[in-house]
JSON list of C-alpha atoms in Angstrom, two decimals:
[
{"chain": "A", "resi": 14, "resn": "MET", "atom": "CA", "xyz": [13.82, -19.06, -10.97]},
{"chain": "A", "resi": 15, "resn": "ALA", "atom": "CA", "xyz": [12.23, -15.72, -11.82]},
{"chain": "A", "resi": 16, "resn": "ARG", "atom": "CA", "xyz": [10.72, -13.58, -9.10]},
{"chain": "A", "resi": 17, "resn": "THR", "atom": "CA", "xyz": [8.51, -10.52, -8.73]},
{"chain": "A", "resi": 18, "resn": "LEU", "atom": "CA", "xyz": [9.41, -7.94, -6.10]},
{"chain": "A", "resi": 19, "resn": "LEU", "atom": "CA", "xyz": [6.48, -5.69, -5.30]},
{"chain": "A", "resi": 20, "resn": "TYR", "atom": "CA", "xyz": [7.32, -2.40, -3.58]},
{"chain": "A", "resi": 21, "resn": "LEU", "atom": "CA", "xyz": [4.14, -1.13, -1.91]},
{"chain": "A", "resi": 22, "resn": "VAL", "atom": "CA", "xyz": [4.05, 2.50, -0.79]},
{"chain": "A", "resi": 23, "resn": "ARG", "atom": "CA", "xyz": [1.37, 4.34, 1.13]},
{"chain": "A", "resi": 24, "resn": "HIS", "atom": "CA", "xyz": [0.87, 7.81, -0.37]},
{"chain": "A", "resi": 25, "resn": "GLY", "atom": "CA", "xyz": [2.43, 10.84, 1.34]},
{"chain": "A", "resi": 26, "resn": "GLU", "atom": "CA", "xyz": [0.63, 12.94, 3.90]},
{"chain": "A", "resi": 27, "resn": "GLN", "atom": "CA", "xyz": [-2.43, 14.57, 2.39]},
{"chain": "A", "resi": 28, "resn": "ASP", "atom": "CA", "xyz": [-3.19, 18.27, 2.65]},
{"chain": "A", "resi": 29, "resn": "SER", "atom": "CA", "xyz": [-5.71, 18.70, 5.46]},
{"chain": "A", "resi": 30, "resn": "ASP", "atom": "CA", "xyz": [-6.31, 22.33, 4.45]},
{"chain": "A", "resi": 31, "resn": "GLU", "atom": "CA", "xyz": [-7.34, 21.44, 0.89]},
{"chain": "A", "resi": 32, "resn": "THR", "atom": "CA", "xyz": [-11.08, 21.47, 0.27]},
{"chain": "A", "resi": 33, "resn": "GLY", "atom": "CA", "xyz": [-12.93, 18.83, -1.74]},
{"chain": "A", "resi": 34, "resn": "SER", "atom": "CA", "xyz": [-13.17, 15.05, -1.61]},
{"chain": "A", "resi": 35, "resn": "ASP", "atom": "CA", "xyz": [-9.81, 14.30, -3.25]},
{"chain": "A", "resi": 36, "resn": "PRO", "atom": "CA", "xyz": [-7.05, 16.25, -1.48]},
{"chain": "A", "resi": 37, "resn": "GLY", "atom": "CA", "xyz": [-3.54, 16.24, -2.82]},
{"chain": "A", "resi": 38, "resn": "LEU", "atom": "CA", "xyz": [-0.30, 16.18, -0.84]},
{"chain": "A", "resi": 39, "resn": "SER", "atom": "CA", "xyz": [0.76, 18.57, 1.86]},
{"chain": "A", "resi": 40, "resn": "GLU", "atom": "CA", "xyz": [4.25, 20.04, 1.63]},
{"chain": "A", "resi": 41, "resn": "LEU", "atom": "CA", "xyz": [5.36, 17.43, 4.16]},
{"chain": "A", "resi": 42, "resn": "GLY", "atom": "CA", "xyz": [3.80, 14.73, 1.97]},
{"chain": "A", "resi": 43, "resn": "ARG", "atom": "CA", "xyz": [5.88, 15.93, -0.99]},
{"chain": "A", "resi": 44, "resn": "ARG", "atom": "CA", "xyz": [9.06, 15.85, 1.10]},
{"chain": "A", "resi": 45, "resn": "GLN", "atom": "CA", "xyz": [8.23, 12.33, 2.26]},
{"chain": "A", "resi": 46, "resn": "ALA", "atom": "CA", "xyz": [7.80, 11.21, -1.34]},
{"chain": "A", "resi": 47, "resn": "ARG", "atom": "CA", "xyz": [11.08, 12.82, -2.42]},
{"chain": "A", "resi": 48, "resn": "ARG", "atom": "CA", "xyz": [12.91, 11.10, 0.43]},
{"chain": "A", "resi": 49, "resn": "LEU", "atom": "CA", "xyz": [11.55, 7.78, -0.75]},
{"chain": "A", "resi": 50, "resn": "GLY", "atom": "CA", "xyz": [12.43, 8.55, -4.36]},
{"chain": "A", "resi": 51, "resn": "GLN", "atom": "CA", "xyz": [16.03, 9.20, -3.33]},
{"chain": "A", "resi": 52, "resn": "ARG", "atom": "CA", "xyz": [16.12, 5.86, -1.53]},
{"chain": "A", "resi": 53, "resn": "LEU", "atom": "CA", "xyz": [14.69, 3.89, -4.46]},
{"chain": "A", "resi": 54, "resn": "ARG", "atom": "CA", "xyz": [16.60, 5.53, -7.31]},
{"chain": "A", "resi": 55, "resn": "ALA", "atom": "CA", "xyz": [18.93, 2.53, -7.84]},
{"chain": "A", "resi": 56, "resn": "VAL", "atom": "CA", "xyz": [16.12, -0.06, -8.05]},
{"chain": "A", "resi": 57, "resn": "PRO", "atom": "CA", "xyz": [15.56, -1.30, -11.64]},
{"chain": "A", "resi": 58, "resn": "PHE", "atom": "CA", "xyz": [11.80, -0.77, -11.68]},
{"chain": "A", "resi": 59, "resn": "HIS", "atom": "CA", "xyz": [9.76, -1.92, -14.64]},
{"chain": "A", "resi": 60, "resn": "ALA", "atom": "CA", "xyz": [7.00, 0.58, -13.88]},
{"chain": "A", "resi": 61, "resn": "VAL", "atom": "CA", "xyz": [5.45, 2.86, -11.28]},
{"chain": "A", "resi": 62, "resn": "HIS", "atom": "CA", "xyz": [1.75, 2.23, -10.71]},
{"chain": "A", "resi": 63, "resn": "HIS", "atom": "CA", "xyz": [-0.51, 4.53, -8.69]},
{"chain": "A", "resi": 64, "resn": "GLY", "atom": "CA", "xyz": [-4.13, 4.76, -7.69]},
{"chain": "A", "resi": 65, "resn": "PRO", "atom": "CA", "xyz": [-6.48, 7.43, -9.09]},
{"chain": "A", "resi": 66, "resn": "ALA", "atom": "CA", "xyz": [-6.56, 9.60, -5.95]},
{"chain": "A", "resi": 67, "resn": "ALA", "atom": "CA", "xyz": [-4.66, 12.89, -6.23]},
{"chain": "A", "resi": 68, "resn": "ARG", "atom": "CA", "xyz": [-2.46, 12.08, -3.21]},
{"chain": "A", "resi": 69, "resn": "ALA", "atom": "CA", "xyz": [-1.38, 8.78, -4.79]},
{"chain": "A", "resi": 70, "resn": "ALA", "atom": "CA", "xyz": [-0.75, 10.32, -8.21]},
{"chain": "A", "resi": 71, "resn": "GLN", "atom": "CA", "xyz": [1.28, 13.18, -6.73]},
{"chain": "A", "resi": 72, "resn": "THR", "atom": "CA", "xyz": [3.32, 10.79, -4.58]},
{"chain": "A", "resi": 73, "resn": "ALA", "atom": "CA", "xyz": [4.14, 8.73, -7.66]},
{"chain": "A", "resi": 74, "resn": "GLU", "atom": "CA", "xyz": [5.11, 11.86, -9.56]},
{"chain": "A", "resi": 75, "resn": "GLU", "atom": "CA", "xyz": [7.54, 12.97, -6.84]},
{"chain": "A", "resi": 76, "resn": "ILE", "atom": "CA", "xyz": [9.12, 9.51, -6.61]},
{"chain": "A", "resi": 77, "resn": "ALA", "atom": "CA", "xyz": [9.33, 9.09, -10.38]},
{"chain": "A", "resi": 78, "resn": "ALA", "atom": "CA", "xyz": [11.46, 12.24, -10.65]},
{"chain": "A", "resi": 79, "resn": "PHE", "atom": "CA", "xyz": [14.29, 10.06, -9.27]},
{"chain": "A", "resi": 80, "resn": "LEU", "atom": "CA", "xyz": [13.56, 7.18, -11.68]},
{"chain": "A", "resi": 81, "resn": "PRO", "atom": "CA", "xyz": [14.25, 8.56, -15.16]},
{"chain": "A", "resi": 82, "resn": "GLY", "atom": "CA", "xyz": [12.89, 6.42, -17.97]},
{"chain": "A", "resi": 83, "resn": "VAL", "atom": "CA", "xyz": [10.58, 4.35, -15.75]},
{"chain": "A", "resi": 84, "resn": "PRO", "atom": "CA", "xyz": [6.99, 4.53, -17.03]},
{"chain": "A", "resi": 85, "resn": "VAL", "atom": "CA", "xyz": [4.34, 5.86, -14.65]},
{"chain": "A", "resi": 86, "resn": "HIS", "atom": "CA", "xyz": [0.65, 5.13, -15.02]},
{"chain": "A", "resi": 87, "resn": "GLU", "atom": "CA", "xyz": [-2.62, 5.11, -13.15]},
{"chain": "A", "resi": 88, "resn": "CYS", "atom": "CA", "xyz": [-3.72, 1.63, -12.08]},
{"chain": "A", "resi": 89, "resn": "ARG", "atom": "CA", "xyz": [-7.28, 0.78, -11.07]},
{"chain": "A", "resi": 90, "resn": "PHE", "atom": "CA", "xyz": [-5.99, -2.02, -8.84]},
{"chain": "A", "resi": 91, "resn": "ALA", "atom": "CA", "xyz": [-4.27, 0.60, -6.66]},
{"chain": "A", "resi": 92, "resn": "ALA", "atom": "CA", "xyz": [-7.52, 2.40, -5.80]},
{"chain": "A", "resi": 93, "resn": "ASP", "atom": "CA", "xyz": [-8.48, 2.92, -2.16]},
{"chain": "A", "resi": 94, "resn": "VAL", "atom": "CA", "xyz": [-10.75, 0.11, -0.92]},
{"chain": "A", "resi": 95, "resn": "THR", "atom": "CA", "xyz": [-11.65, -1.28, 2.48]},
{"chain": "A", "resi": 96, "resn": "PRO", "atom": "CA", "xyz": [-12.26, -5.05, 2.74]},
{"chain": "A", "resi": 97, "resn": "VAL", "atom": "CA", "xyz": [-15.45, -5.90, 4.60]},
{"chain": "A", "resi": 98, "resn": "PRO", "atom": "CA", "xyz": [-17.12, -9.28, 5.15]},
{"chain": "A", "resi": 99, "resn": "ALA", "atom": "CA", "xyz": [-19.38, -10.48, 2.37]},
{"chain": "A", "resi": 100, "resn": "PRO", "atom": "CA", "xyz": [-23.02, -10.94, 3.44]},
{"chain": "A", "resi": 101, "resn": "GLY", "atom": "CA", "xyz": [-23.65, -14.33, 4.99]},
{"chain": "A", "resi": 102, "resn": "ARG", "atom": "CA", "xyz": [-19.97, -15.31, 5.23]},
{"chain": "A", "resi": 103, "resn": "ALA", "atom": "CA", "xyz": [-19.32, -16.32, 8.82]},
{"chain": "A", "resi": 104, "resn": "ASP", "atom": "CA", "xyz": [-15.71, -17.19, 7.93]},
{"chain": "A", "resi": 105, "resn": "GLN", "atom": "CA", "xyz": [-15.11, -13.52, 7.10]},
{"chain": "A", "resi": 106, "resn": "ALA", "atom": "CA", "xyz": [-16.40, -12.12, 10.39]},
{"chain": "A", "resi": 107, "resn": "VAL", "atom": "CA", "xyz": [-14.16, -9.60, 12.15]},
{"chain": "A", "resi": 108, "resn": "PRO", "atom": "CA", "xyz": [-13.46, -9.57, 15.91]},
{"chain": "A", "resi": 109, "resn": "GLN", "atom": "CA", "xyz": [-15.97, -7.54, 17.89]},
{"chain": "A", "resi": 110, "resn": "ARG", "atom": "CA", "xyz": [-13.43, -4.83, 18.69]},
{"chain": "A", "resi": 111, "resn": "TYR", "atom": "CA", "xyz": [-13.31, -3.96, 14.95]},
{"chain": "A", "resi": 112, "resn": "ALA", "atom": "CA", "xyz": [-17.02, -4.35, 14.20]},
{"chain": "A", "resi": 113, "resn": "ASP", "atom": "CA", "xyz": [-18.00, -0.70, 14.67]},
{"chain": "A", "resi": 114, "resn": "PHE", "atom": "CA", "xyz": [-15.18, 0.46, 12.38]},
{"chain": "A", "resi": 115, "resn": "VAL", "atom": "CA", "xyz": [-16.13, -1.98, 9.63]},
{"chain": "A", "resi": 116, "resn": "ASP", "atom": "CA", "xyz": [-19.83, -1.12, 9.91]},
{"chain": "A", "resi": 117, "resn": "ALA", "atom": "CA", "xyz": [-19.01, 2.58, 9.46]},
{"chain": "A", "resi": 118, "resn": "VAL", "atom": "CA", "xyz": [-17.04, 2.20, 6.21]},
{"chain": "A", "resi": 119, "resn": "PRO", "atom": "CA", "xyz": [-18.72, 4.40, 3.54]},
{"chain": "A", "resi": 120, "resn": "GLU", "atom": "CA", "xyz": [-20.55, 2.50, 0.83]},
{"chain": "A", "resi": 121, "resn": "GLN", "atom": "CA", "xyz": [-18.30, 3.74, -1.97]},
{"chain": "A", "resi": 122, "resn": "GLU", "atom": "CA", "xyz": [-15.20, 2.40, -0.18]},
{"chain": "A", "resi": 123, "resn": "ARG", "atom": "CA", "xyz": [-16.58, -1.00, 0.82]},
{"chain": "A", "resi": 124, "resn": "ASP", "atom": "CA", "xyz": [-15.05, -4.09, -0.79]},
{"chain": "A", "resi": 125, "resn": "PRO", "atom": "CA", "xyz": [-17.30, -7.02, 0.24]},
{"chain": "A", "resi": 126, "resn": "GLY", "atom": "CA", "xyz": [-15.34, -10.23, 0.51]},
{"chain": "A", "resi": 127, "resn": "ALA", "atom": "CA", "xyz": [-12.14, -8.31, -0.40]},
{"chain": "A", "resi": 128, "resn": "VAL", "atom": "CA", "xyz": [-12.81, -9.11, -4.06]},
{"chain": "A", "resi": 129, "resn": "ARG", "atom": "CA", "xyz": [-11.07, -5.98, -5.34]},
{"chain": "A", "resi": 130, "resn": "ALA", "atom": "CA", "xyz": [-8.20, -6.15, -2.85]},
{"chain": "A", "resi": 131, "resn": "GLN", "atom": "CA", "xyz": [-7.49, -9.77, -3.73]},
{"chain": "A", "resi": 132, "resn": "ALA", "atom": "CA", "xyz": [-7.74, -9.03, -7.46]},
{"chain": "A", "resi": 133, "resn": "ALA", "atom": "CA", "xyz": [-5.02, -6.41, -6.96]},
{"chain": "A", "resi": 134, "resn": "VAL", "atom": "CA", "xyz": [-2.75, -8.92, -5.21]},
{"chain": "A", "resi": 135, "resn": "ASN", "atom": "CA", "xyz": [-3.34, -11.50, -7.94]},
{"chain": "A", "resi": 136, "resn": "HIS", "atom": "CA", "xyz": [-2.59, -8.91, -10.62]},
{"chain": "A", "resi": 137, "resn": "TRP", "atom": "CA", "xyz": [0.64, -7.64, -9.08]},
{"chain": "A", "resi": 138, "resn": "GLY", "atom": "CA", "xyz": [1.91, -10.97, -7.84]},
{"chain": "A", "resi": 139, "resn": "ARG", "atom": "CA", "xyz": [2.25, -12.68, -11.19]},
{"chain": "A", "resi": 140, "resn": "VAL", "atom": "CA", "xyz": [5.63, -14.26, -11.91]},
{"chain": "A", "resi": 141, "resn": "GLY", "atom": "CA", "xyz": [6.98, -14.27, -15.46]},
{"chain": "A", "resi": 142, "resn": "ASP", "atom": "CA", "xyz": [10.15, -15.48, -17.12]},
{"chain": "A", "resi": 143, "resn": "VAL", "atom": "CA", "xyz": [12.38, -12.65, -15.83]},
{"chain": "A", "resi": 144, "resn": "ASP", "atom": "CA", "xyz": [12.80, -10.82, -12.55]},
{"chain": "A", "resi": 145, "resn": "ARG", "atom": "CA", "xyz": [10.50, -7.83, -12.14]},
{"chain": "A", "resi": 146, "resn": "HIS", "atom": "CA", "xyz": [10.54, -4.90, -9.72]},
{"chain": "A", "resi": 147, "resn": "GLU", "atom": "CA", "xyz": [7.20, -3.08, -9.56]},
{"chain": "A", "resi": 148, "resn": "LEU", "atom": "CA", "xyz": [6.44, 0.03, -7.51]},
{"chain": "A", "resi": 149, "resn": "VAL", "atom": "CA", "xyz": [2.82, 0.61, -6.45]},
{"chain": "A", "resi": 150, "resn": "VAL", "atom": "CA", "xyz": [1.68, 3.80, -4.73]},
{"chain": "A", "resi": 151, "resn": "THR", "atom": "CA", "xyz": [-1.60, 2.97, -3.05]},
{"chain": "A", "resi": 152, "resn": "HIS", "atom": "CA", "xyz": [-3.41, 3.14, 0.30]},
{"chain": "A", "resi": 153, "resn": "ASN", "atom": "CA", "xyz": [-3.13, 1.74, 3.79]},
{"chain": "A", "resi": 154, "resn": "PHE", "atom": "CA", "xyz": [-5.76, -0.98, 3.66]},
{"chain": "A", "resi": 155, "resn": "VAL", "atom": "CA", "xyz": [-4.72, -2.25, 0.22]},
{"chain": "A", "resi": 156, "resn": "ILE", "atom": "CA", "xyz": [-1.19, -2.76, 1.55]},
{"chain": "A", "resi": 157, "resn": "GLY", "atom": "CA", "xyz": [-2.55, -4.37, 4.70]},
{"chain": "A", "resi": 158, "resn": "TRP", "atom": "CA", "xyz": [-4.46, -6.87, 2.58]},
{"chain": "A", "resi": 159, "resn": "ALA", "atom": "CA", "xyz": [-1.35, -7.72, 0.53]},
{"chain": "A", "resi": 160, "resn": "VAL", "atom": "CA", "xyz": [0.60, -8.36, 3.74]},
{"chain": "A", "resi": 161, "resn": "ARG", "atom": "CA", "xyz": [-2.23, -10.50, 5.14]},
{"chain": "A", "resi": 162, "resn": "HIS", "atom": "CA", "xyz": [-2.18, -12.51, 1.91]},
{"chain": "A", "resi": 163, "resn": "ALA", "atom": "CA", "xyz": [1.60, -12.99, 1.99]},
{"chain": "A", "resi": 164, "resn": "LEU", "atom": "CA", "xyz": [1.40, -14.28, 5.57]},
{"chain": "A", "resi": 165, "resn": "ASP", "atom": "CA", "xyz": [-1.66, -16.44, 4.85]},
{"chain": "A", "resi": 166, "resn": "ALA", "atom": "CA", "xyz": [-3.26, -14.83, 7.90]},
{"chain": "A", "resi": 167, "resn": "PRO", "atom": "CA", "xyz": [-7.00, -14.87, 8.77]},
{"chain": "A", "resi": 168, "resn": "TYR", "atom": "CA", "xyz": [-9.37, -12.82, 6.61]},
{"chain": "A", "resi": 169, "resn": "TRP", "atom": "CA", "xyz": [-9.71, -9.96, 9.08]},
{"chain": "A", "resi": 170, "resn": "ARG", "atom": "CA", "xyz": [-5.99, -9.62, 9.86]},
{"chain": "A", "resi": 171, "resn": "TRP", "atom": "CA", "xyz": [-5.45, -6.71, 7.45]},
{"chain": "A", "resi": 172, "resn": "LEU", "atom": "CA", "xyz": [-6.96, -4.68, 10.28]},
{"chain": "A", "resi": 173, "resn": "GLY", "atom": "CA", "xyz": [-4.20, -3.21, 12.40]},
{"chain": "A", "resi": 174, "resn": "LEU", "atom": "CA", "xyz": [-1.51, -3.54, 9.70]},
{"chain": "A", "resi": 175, "resn": "ASN", "atom": "CA", "xyz": [-1.00, 0.20, 9.36]},
{"chain": "A", "resi": 176, "resn": "GLN", "atom": "CA", "xyz": [1.68, 2.10, 7.46]},
{"chain": "A", "resi": 177, "resn": "PHE", "atom": "CA", "xyz": [3.23, 5.52, 7.88]},
{"chain": "A", "resi": 178, "resn": "ASN", "atom": "CA", "xyz": [2.80, 7.86, 4.93]},
{"chain": "A", "resi": 179, "resn": "CYS", "atom": "CA", "xyz": [5.50, 6.88, 2.42]},
{"chain": "A", "resi": 180, "resn": "GLY", "atom": "CA", "xyz": [6.35, 3.79, 4.45]},
{"chain": "A", "resi": 181, "resn": "LEU", "atom": "CA", "xyz": [7.77, 0.99, 2.29]},
{"chain": "A", "resi": 182, "resn": "THR", "atom": "CA", "xyz": [6.54, -2.61, 2.27]},
{"chain": "A", "resi": 183, "resn": "ILE", "atom": "CA", "xyz": [8.10, -5.24, -0.02]},
{"chain": "A", "resi": 184, "resn": "VAL", "atom": "CA", "xyz": [6.58, -8.61, -0.94]},
{"chain": "A", "resi": 185, "resn": "GLN", "atom": "CA", "xyz": [8.33, -11.18, -3.11]},
{"chain": "A", "resi": 186, "resn": "TRP", "atom": "CA", "xyz": [6.70, -13.80, -5.31]},
{"chain": "A", "resi": 187, "resn": "ARG", "atom": "CA", "xyz": [8.46, -16.80, -6.87]},
{"chain": "A", "resi": 188, "resn": "SER", "atom": "CA", "xyz": [6.93, -19.54, -8.96]},
{"chain": "A", "resi": 189, "resn": "ASP", "atom": "CA", "xyz": [8.38, -22.25, -6.72]},
{"chain": "A", "resi": 190, "resn": "ALA", "atom": "CA", "xyz": [7.43, -20.82, -3.31]},
{"chain": "A", "resi": 191, "resn": "PRO", "atom": "CA", "xyz": [4.66, -18.96, -1.49]},
{"chain": "A", "resi": 192, "resn": "PRO", "atom": "CA", "xyz": [4.93, -15.17, -1.26]},
{"chain": "A", "resi": 193, "resn": "THR", "atom": "CA", "xyz": [7.46, -13.76, 1.19]},
{"chain": "A", "resi": 194, "resn": "LEU", "atom": "CA", "xyz": [7.15, -10.59, 3.23]},
{"chain": "A", "resi": 195, "resn": "VAL", "atom": "CA", "xyz": [10.56, -8.93, 2.82]},
{"chain": "A", "resi": 196, "resn": "SER", "atom": "CA", "xyz": [9.86, -5.74, 4.77]},
{"chain": "A", "resi": 197, "resn": "PHE", "atom": "CA", "xyz": [6.90, -3.96, 6.34]},
{"chain": "A", "resi": 198, "resn": "ASN", "atom": "CA", "xyz": [6.37, -0.24, 6.94]},
{"chain": "A", "resi": 199, "resn": "ASP", "atom": "CA", "xyz": [10.05, 0.61, 6.55]},
{"chain": "A", "resi": 200, "resn": "ILE", "atom": "CA", "xyz": [10.56, 4.33, 7.24]},
{"chain": "A", "resi": 201, "resn": "GLY", "atom": "CA", "xyz": [14.35, 4.42, 7.47]},
{"chain": "A", "resi": 202, "resn": "HIS", "atom": "CA", "xyz": [14.39, 7.05, 4.72]},
{"chain": "A", "resi": 203, "resn": "LEU", "atom": "CA", "xyz": [12.25, 9.48, 6.75]},
{"chain": "A", "resi": 204, "resn": "PRO", "atom": "CA", "xyz": [13.92, 11.60, 9.44]},
{"chain": "A", "resi": 205, "resn": "PRO", "atom": "CA", "xyz": [11.92, 11.64, 12.69]},
{"chain": "A", "resi": 206, "resn": "GLY", "atom": "CA", "xyz": [10.71, 15.17, 12.00]},
{"chain": "A", "resi": 207, "resn": "GLU", "atom": "CA", "xyz": [9.24, 14.15, 8.62]},
{"chain": "A", "resi": 208, "resn": "ARG", "atom": "CA", "xyz": [7.30, 11.04, 9.60]},
{"chain": "A", "resi": 209, "resn": "GLY", "atom": "CA", "xyz": [4.04, 12.84, 10.34]},
{"chain": "A", "resi": 210, "resn": "GLN", "atom": "CA", "xyz": [1.39, 11.30, 12.52]},
{"chain": "A", "resi": 211, "resn": "PRO", "atom": "CA", "xyz": [2.11, 7.67, 13.46]},
{"chain": "A", "resi": 212, "resn": "PRO", "atom": "CA", "xyz": [-0.47, 5.21, 12.11]},
{"chain": "A", "resi": 213, "resn": "VAL", "atom": "CA", "xyz": [-0.57, 3.41, 15.45]},
{"chain": "A", "resi": 214, "resn": "GLU", "atom": "CA", "xyz": [0.16, 4.45, 19.02]},
{"chain": "A", "resi": 215, "resn": "LEU", "atom": "CA", "xyz": [3.90, 4.10, 19.56]},
{"chain": "A", "resi": 216, "resn": "LEU", "atom": "CA", "xyz": [5.57, 3.54, 22.91]},
{"chain": "A", "resi": 217, "resn": "THR", "atom": "CA", "xyz": [8.53, 5.84, 23.59]}
]
């Protein structure tokens, strides 16, 4: 039975000193991406897909240097979006502790009813006649939504599923089974000094 293995990567650390609305990678972000490229160089990817943001495109470029012959292209499904409840949908309400965050999402980033996020999952999760390995460089909330989908979790549960920069999440689809979460936020390729700011508070 054929399967699709989707390798989801959050872009590398962005350059906080860069001006403008679309910052590229910091030097640390580039090192993070190269570390991941080294780790993935033996995977037989069909393609590398990335969102339109500069930090996603540059992350894909650094990784692709270790994947000779694998096509790289911009993918609209990998754009940065934030799922928010659709108006009037009580079944999509978020817990009160997240309400202020959701209310503050800028208009251009809002994805009411997660229409765009779910379209991305449906697009990437197709299963054909042969095994496929697809690499997608995207953003934190898009990956969180894909994980929520794989686990068949409540609508709001993408909240709190946070990835390190260049963390690796893998989801598998098969035609004879529901999607499977293979790994989540794997940072084994990043030395402690190159992990950047943790996406959640870690206990040490």
